[in-house]
Short mmCIF file of C-alpha atoms and ligand atoms in Angstrom, two decimals:
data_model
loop_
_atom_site.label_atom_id
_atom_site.label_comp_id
_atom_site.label_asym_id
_atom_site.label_seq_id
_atom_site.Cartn_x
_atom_site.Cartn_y
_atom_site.Cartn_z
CA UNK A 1 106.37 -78.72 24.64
CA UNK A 2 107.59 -80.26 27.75
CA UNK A 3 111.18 -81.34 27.59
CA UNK A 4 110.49 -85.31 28.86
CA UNK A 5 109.13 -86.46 26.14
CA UNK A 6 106.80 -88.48 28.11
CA UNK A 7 105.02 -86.13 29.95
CA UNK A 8 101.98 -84.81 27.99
CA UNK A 9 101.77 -81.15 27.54
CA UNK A 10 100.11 -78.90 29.89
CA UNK A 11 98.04 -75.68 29.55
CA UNK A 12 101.38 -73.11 29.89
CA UNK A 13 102.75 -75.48 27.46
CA UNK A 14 100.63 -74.25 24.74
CA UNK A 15 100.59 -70.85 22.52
CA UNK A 16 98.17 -68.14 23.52
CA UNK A 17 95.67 -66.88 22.86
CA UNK A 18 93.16 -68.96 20.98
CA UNK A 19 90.85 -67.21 19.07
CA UNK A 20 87.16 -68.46 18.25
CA UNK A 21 84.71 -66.61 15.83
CA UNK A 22 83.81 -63.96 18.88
CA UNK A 23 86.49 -64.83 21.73
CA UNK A 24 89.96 -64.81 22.61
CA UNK A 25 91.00 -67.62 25.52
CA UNK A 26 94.06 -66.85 27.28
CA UNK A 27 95.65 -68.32 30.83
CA UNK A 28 93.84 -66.33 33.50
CA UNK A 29 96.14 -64.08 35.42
CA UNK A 30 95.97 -61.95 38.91
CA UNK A 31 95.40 -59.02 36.63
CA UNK A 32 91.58 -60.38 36.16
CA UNK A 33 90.58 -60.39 39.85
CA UNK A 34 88.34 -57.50 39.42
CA UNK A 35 86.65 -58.96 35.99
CA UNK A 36 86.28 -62.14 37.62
CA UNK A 37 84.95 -60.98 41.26
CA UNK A 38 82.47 -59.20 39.38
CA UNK A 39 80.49 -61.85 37.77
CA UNK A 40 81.50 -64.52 40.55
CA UNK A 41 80.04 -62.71 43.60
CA UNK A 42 76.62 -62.28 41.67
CA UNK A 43 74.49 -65.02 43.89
CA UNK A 44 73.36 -66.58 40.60
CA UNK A 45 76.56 -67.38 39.45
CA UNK A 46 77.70 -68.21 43.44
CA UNK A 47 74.74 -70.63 43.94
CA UNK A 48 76.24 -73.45 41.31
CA UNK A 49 79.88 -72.83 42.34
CA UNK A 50 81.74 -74.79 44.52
CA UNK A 51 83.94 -72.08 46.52
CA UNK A 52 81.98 -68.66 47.76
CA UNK A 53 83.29 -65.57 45.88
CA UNK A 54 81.29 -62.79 47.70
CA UNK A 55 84.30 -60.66 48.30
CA UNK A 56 87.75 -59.53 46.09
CA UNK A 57 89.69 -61.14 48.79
CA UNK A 58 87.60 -64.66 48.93
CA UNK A 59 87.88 -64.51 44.66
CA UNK A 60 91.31 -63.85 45.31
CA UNK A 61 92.14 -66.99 47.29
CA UNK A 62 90.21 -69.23 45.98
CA UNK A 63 90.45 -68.77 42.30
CA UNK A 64 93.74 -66.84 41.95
CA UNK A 65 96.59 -68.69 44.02
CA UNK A 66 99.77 -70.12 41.33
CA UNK A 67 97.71 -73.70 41.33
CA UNK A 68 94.47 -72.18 40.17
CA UNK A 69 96.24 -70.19 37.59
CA UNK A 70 98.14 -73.26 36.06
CA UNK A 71 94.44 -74.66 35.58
CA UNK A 72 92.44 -71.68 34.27
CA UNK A 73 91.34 -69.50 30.91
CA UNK A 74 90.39 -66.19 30.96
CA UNK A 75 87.38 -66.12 27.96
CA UNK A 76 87.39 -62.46 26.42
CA UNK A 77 85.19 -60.56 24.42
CA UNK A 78 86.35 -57.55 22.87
CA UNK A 79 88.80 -57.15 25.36
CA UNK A 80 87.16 -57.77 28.52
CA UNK A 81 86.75 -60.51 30.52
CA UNK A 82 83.10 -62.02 30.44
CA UNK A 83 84.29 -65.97 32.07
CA UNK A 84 86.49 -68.33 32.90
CA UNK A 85 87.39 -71.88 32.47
CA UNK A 86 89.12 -74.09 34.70
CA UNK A 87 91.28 -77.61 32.79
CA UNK A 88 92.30 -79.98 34.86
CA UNK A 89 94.42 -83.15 33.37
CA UNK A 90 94.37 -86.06 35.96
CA UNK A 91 94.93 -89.93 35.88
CA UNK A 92 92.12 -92.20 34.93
CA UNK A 93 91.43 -94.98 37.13
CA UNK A 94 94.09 -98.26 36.39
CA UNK A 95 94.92 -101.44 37.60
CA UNK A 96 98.42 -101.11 39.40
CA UNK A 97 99.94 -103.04 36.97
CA UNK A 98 98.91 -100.83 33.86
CA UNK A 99 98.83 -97.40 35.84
CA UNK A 100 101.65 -95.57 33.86
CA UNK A 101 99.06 -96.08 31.02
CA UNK A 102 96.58 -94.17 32.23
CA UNK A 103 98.73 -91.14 33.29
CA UNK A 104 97.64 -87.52 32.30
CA UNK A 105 94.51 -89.24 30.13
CA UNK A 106 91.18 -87.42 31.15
CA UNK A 107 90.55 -83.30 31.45
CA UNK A 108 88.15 -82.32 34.07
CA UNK A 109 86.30 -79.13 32.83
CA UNK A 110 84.25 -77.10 34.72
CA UNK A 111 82.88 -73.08 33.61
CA UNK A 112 81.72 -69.54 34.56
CA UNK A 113 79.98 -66.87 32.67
CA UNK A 114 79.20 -63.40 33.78
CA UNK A 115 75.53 -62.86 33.67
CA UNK A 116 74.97 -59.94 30.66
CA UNK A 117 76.54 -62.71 28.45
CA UNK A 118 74.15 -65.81 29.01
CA UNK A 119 72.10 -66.72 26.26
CA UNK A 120 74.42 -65.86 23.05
CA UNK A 121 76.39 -69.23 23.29
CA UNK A 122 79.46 -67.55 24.36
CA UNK A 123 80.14 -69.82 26.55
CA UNK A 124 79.10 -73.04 24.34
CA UNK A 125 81.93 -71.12 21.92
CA UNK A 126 84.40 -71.22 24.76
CA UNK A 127 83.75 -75.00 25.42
CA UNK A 128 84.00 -76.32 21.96
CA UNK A 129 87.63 -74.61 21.70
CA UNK A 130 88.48 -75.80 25.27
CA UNK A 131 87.47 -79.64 23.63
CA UNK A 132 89.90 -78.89 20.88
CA UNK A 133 92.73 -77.95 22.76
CA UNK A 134 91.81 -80.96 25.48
CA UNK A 135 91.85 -83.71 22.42
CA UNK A 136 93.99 -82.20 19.66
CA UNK A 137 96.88 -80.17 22.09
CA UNK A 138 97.05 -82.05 25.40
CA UNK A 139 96.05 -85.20 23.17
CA UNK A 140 93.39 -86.63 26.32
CA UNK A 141 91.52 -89.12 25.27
CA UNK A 142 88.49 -88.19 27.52
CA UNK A 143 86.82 -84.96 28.67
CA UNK A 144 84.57 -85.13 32.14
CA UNK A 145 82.59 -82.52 33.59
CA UNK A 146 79.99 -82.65 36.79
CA UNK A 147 77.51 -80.06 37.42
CA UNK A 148 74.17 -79.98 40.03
CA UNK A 149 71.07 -81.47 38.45
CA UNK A 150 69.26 -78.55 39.09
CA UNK A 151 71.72 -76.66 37.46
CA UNK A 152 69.89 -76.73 33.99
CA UNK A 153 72.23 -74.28 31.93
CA UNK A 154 75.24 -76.19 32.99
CA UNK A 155 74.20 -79.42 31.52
CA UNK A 156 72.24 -78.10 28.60
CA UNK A 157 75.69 -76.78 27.17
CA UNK A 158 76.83 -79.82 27.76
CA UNK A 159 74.84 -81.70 26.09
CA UNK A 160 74.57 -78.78 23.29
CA UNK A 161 78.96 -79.63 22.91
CA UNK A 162 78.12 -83.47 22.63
CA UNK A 163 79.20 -84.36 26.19
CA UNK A 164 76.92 -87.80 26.93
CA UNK A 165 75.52 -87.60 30.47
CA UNK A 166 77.12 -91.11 32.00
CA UNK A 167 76.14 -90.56 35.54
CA UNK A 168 73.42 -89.65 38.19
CA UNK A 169 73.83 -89.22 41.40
CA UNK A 170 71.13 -89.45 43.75
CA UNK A 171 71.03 -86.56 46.31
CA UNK A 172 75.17 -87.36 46.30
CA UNK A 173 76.31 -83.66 47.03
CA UNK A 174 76.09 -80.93 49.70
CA UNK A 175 74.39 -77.99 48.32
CA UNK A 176 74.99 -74.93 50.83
CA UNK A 177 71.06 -74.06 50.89
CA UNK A 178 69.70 -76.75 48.48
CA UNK A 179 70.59 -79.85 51.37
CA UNK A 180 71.15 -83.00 49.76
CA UNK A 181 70.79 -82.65 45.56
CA UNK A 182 71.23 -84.91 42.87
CA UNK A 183 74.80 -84.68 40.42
CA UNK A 184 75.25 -85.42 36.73
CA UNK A 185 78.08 -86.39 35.26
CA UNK A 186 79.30 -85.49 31.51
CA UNK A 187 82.02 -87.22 29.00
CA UNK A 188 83.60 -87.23 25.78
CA UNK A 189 86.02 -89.33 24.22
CA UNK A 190 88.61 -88.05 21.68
CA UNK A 191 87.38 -90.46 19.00
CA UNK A 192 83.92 -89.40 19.60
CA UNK A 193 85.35 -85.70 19.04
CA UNK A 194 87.21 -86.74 16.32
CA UNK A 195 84.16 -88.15 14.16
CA UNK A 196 81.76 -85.32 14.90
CA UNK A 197 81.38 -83.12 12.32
CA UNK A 198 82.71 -78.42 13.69
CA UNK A 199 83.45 -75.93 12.23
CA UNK A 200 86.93 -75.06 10.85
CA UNK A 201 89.09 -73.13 13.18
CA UNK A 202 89.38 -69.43 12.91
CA UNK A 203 92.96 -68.07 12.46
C1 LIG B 301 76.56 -72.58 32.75
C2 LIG B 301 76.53 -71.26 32.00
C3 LIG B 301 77.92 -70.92 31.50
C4 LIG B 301 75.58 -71.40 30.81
O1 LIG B 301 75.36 -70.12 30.27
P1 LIG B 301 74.52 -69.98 28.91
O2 LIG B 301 74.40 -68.55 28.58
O3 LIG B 301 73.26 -70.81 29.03
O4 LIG B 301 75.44 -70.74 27.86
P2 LIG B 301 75.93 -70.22 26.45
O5 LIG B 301 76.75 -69.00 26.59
O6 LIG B 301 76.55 -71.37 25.78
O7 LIG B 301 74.55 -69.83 25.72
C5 LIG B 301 73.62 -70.84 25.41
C6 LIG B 301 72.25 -70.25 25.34
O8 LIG B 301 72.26 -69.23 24.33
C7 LIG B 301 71.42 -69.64 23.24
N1 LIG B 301 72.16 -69.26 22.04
C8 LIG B 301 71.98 -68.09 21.37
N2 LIG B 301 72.82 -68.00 20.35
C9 LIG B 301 73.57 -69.15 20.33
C10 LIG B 301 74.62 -69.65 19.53
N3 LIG B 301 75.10 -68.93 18.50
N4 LIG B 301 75.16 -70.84 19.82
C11 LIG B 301 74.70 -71.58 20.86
N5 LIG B 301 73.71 -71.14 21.67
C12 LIG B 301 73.14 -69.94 21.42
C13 LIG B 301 71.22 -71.13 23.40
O9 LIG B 301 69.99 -71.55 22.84
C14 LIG B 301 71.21 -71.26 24.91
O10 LIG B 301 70.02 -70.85 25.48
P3 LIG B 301 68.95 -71.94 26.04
O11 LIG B 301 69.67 -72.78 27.07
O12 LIG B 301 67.89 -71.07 26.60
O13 LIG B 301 68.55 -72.74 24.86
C15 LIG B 301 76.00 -70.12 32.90
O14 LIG B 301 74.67 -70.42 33.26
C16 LIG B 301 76.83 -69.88 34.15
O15 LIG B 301 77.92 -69.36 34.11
N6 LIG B 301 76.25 -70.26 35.32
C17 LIG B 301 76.86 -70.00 36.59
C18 LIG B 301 78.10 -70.81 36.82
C19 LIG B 301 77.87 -72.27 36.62
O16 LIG B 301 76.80 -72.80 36.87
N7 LIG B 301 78.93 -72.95 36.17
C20 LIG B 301 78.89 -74.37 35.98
C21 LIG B 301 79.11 -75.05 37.27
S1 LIG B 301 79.06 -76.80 37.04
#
């Protein structure tokens, strides 16, 4: 735990790794840039991601400098590294006068799965335990995630976690060969989380 005991905790503040019935999430490290380049410079994976990954060097500075590995989960199976997760605490919107308040409150989420994994629910796995450690360990009291409207798989796992979608934007965002395309936006609040019925955690 941090030592001010008003800061909240952040992701190195926490004990790794977490296990879930077929994963293990642990902080992402530089050791990973292979595993990672792999399934990021796949064009299917590249076309929904916000940074291009083609080569080891561009996954290396875009995904692997000492601020993206504060923010990011390597998601294992059996040993190898099949995704990663990226947890990012910021301030929710406040009047001046009630700022402090709102400090550290919402997790921005956003996800990656290599390719030969989609379709098990890996990564809907991964997600649920990244909403427990967002709500019961860093103690947020909302989750937010954004994805392209076209990107189907994206939002159906959201939706599958019990994200609500709150927001639509309307041709919003600069897709790199899509033009102009519509957004959605995803949240969850920790009392929402808190009265939904999961499974018990594996230990
Ligand atoms: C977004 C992404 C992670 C979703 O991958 P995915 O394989 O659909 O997600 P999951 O691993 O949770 O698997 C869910 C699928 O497996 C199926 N499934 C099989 N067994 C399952 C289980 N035990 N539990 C849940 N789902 C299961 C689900 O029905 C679902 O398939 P469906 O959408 O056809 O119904 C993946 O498409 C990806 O990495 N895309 C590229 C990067 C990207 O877009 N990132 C997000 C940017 S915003």
């Amino acid at each position: 735990m941090p030592d001010d005991e008003n800061l909240r905790p952040g992701l190195t503040d926490l004990v790794w790794p977490r296990r879930t019935s077929r994963l293990t999430l642990r902080p992402l490290t530089v050791d990973d840039v292979d595993a990672v380049h792999a399934y990021r410079s796949d064009p299917d994976v590249g076309r929904w991601l916000g940074r291009p990954a083609r080569s080891r060097e561009e996954v290396m500075a875009s995904h692997f400098t000492e601020q993206d590995l504060a923010h990011s989960l390597a998601v294992e199976v059996s040993g190898a590294v099949v995704g990663d997760m990226m947890l990012v605490v910021e301030d929710a919107w406040a009047q001046r006068d009630v700022r402090e308040q709102a400090r550290g409150s919402v997790a921005v989420l956003a996800w990656v799965l290599s390719p030969v994994h989609h379709g098990r629910g890996l990564m809907t796995e991964a997600v649920e335990e990244l909403l427990r450690i967002c709500f019961e360990d860093l103690d947020v009291r909302r989750v937010r995630a954004e994805c392209f409207a076209l990107n189907e798989p994206s939002w159906r796992l959201m939706e599958r976690v019990g994200m609500r979608r709150e927001l639509h934007g309307v041709r919003d965002s600069l897709h790199r060969d899509l033009g102009w395309v519509d957004t959605l936006g995803y949240a969850l609040l920790a009392d929402e989380w808190r009265a939904a019925p999961r499974l018990p955690v594996v230990e």
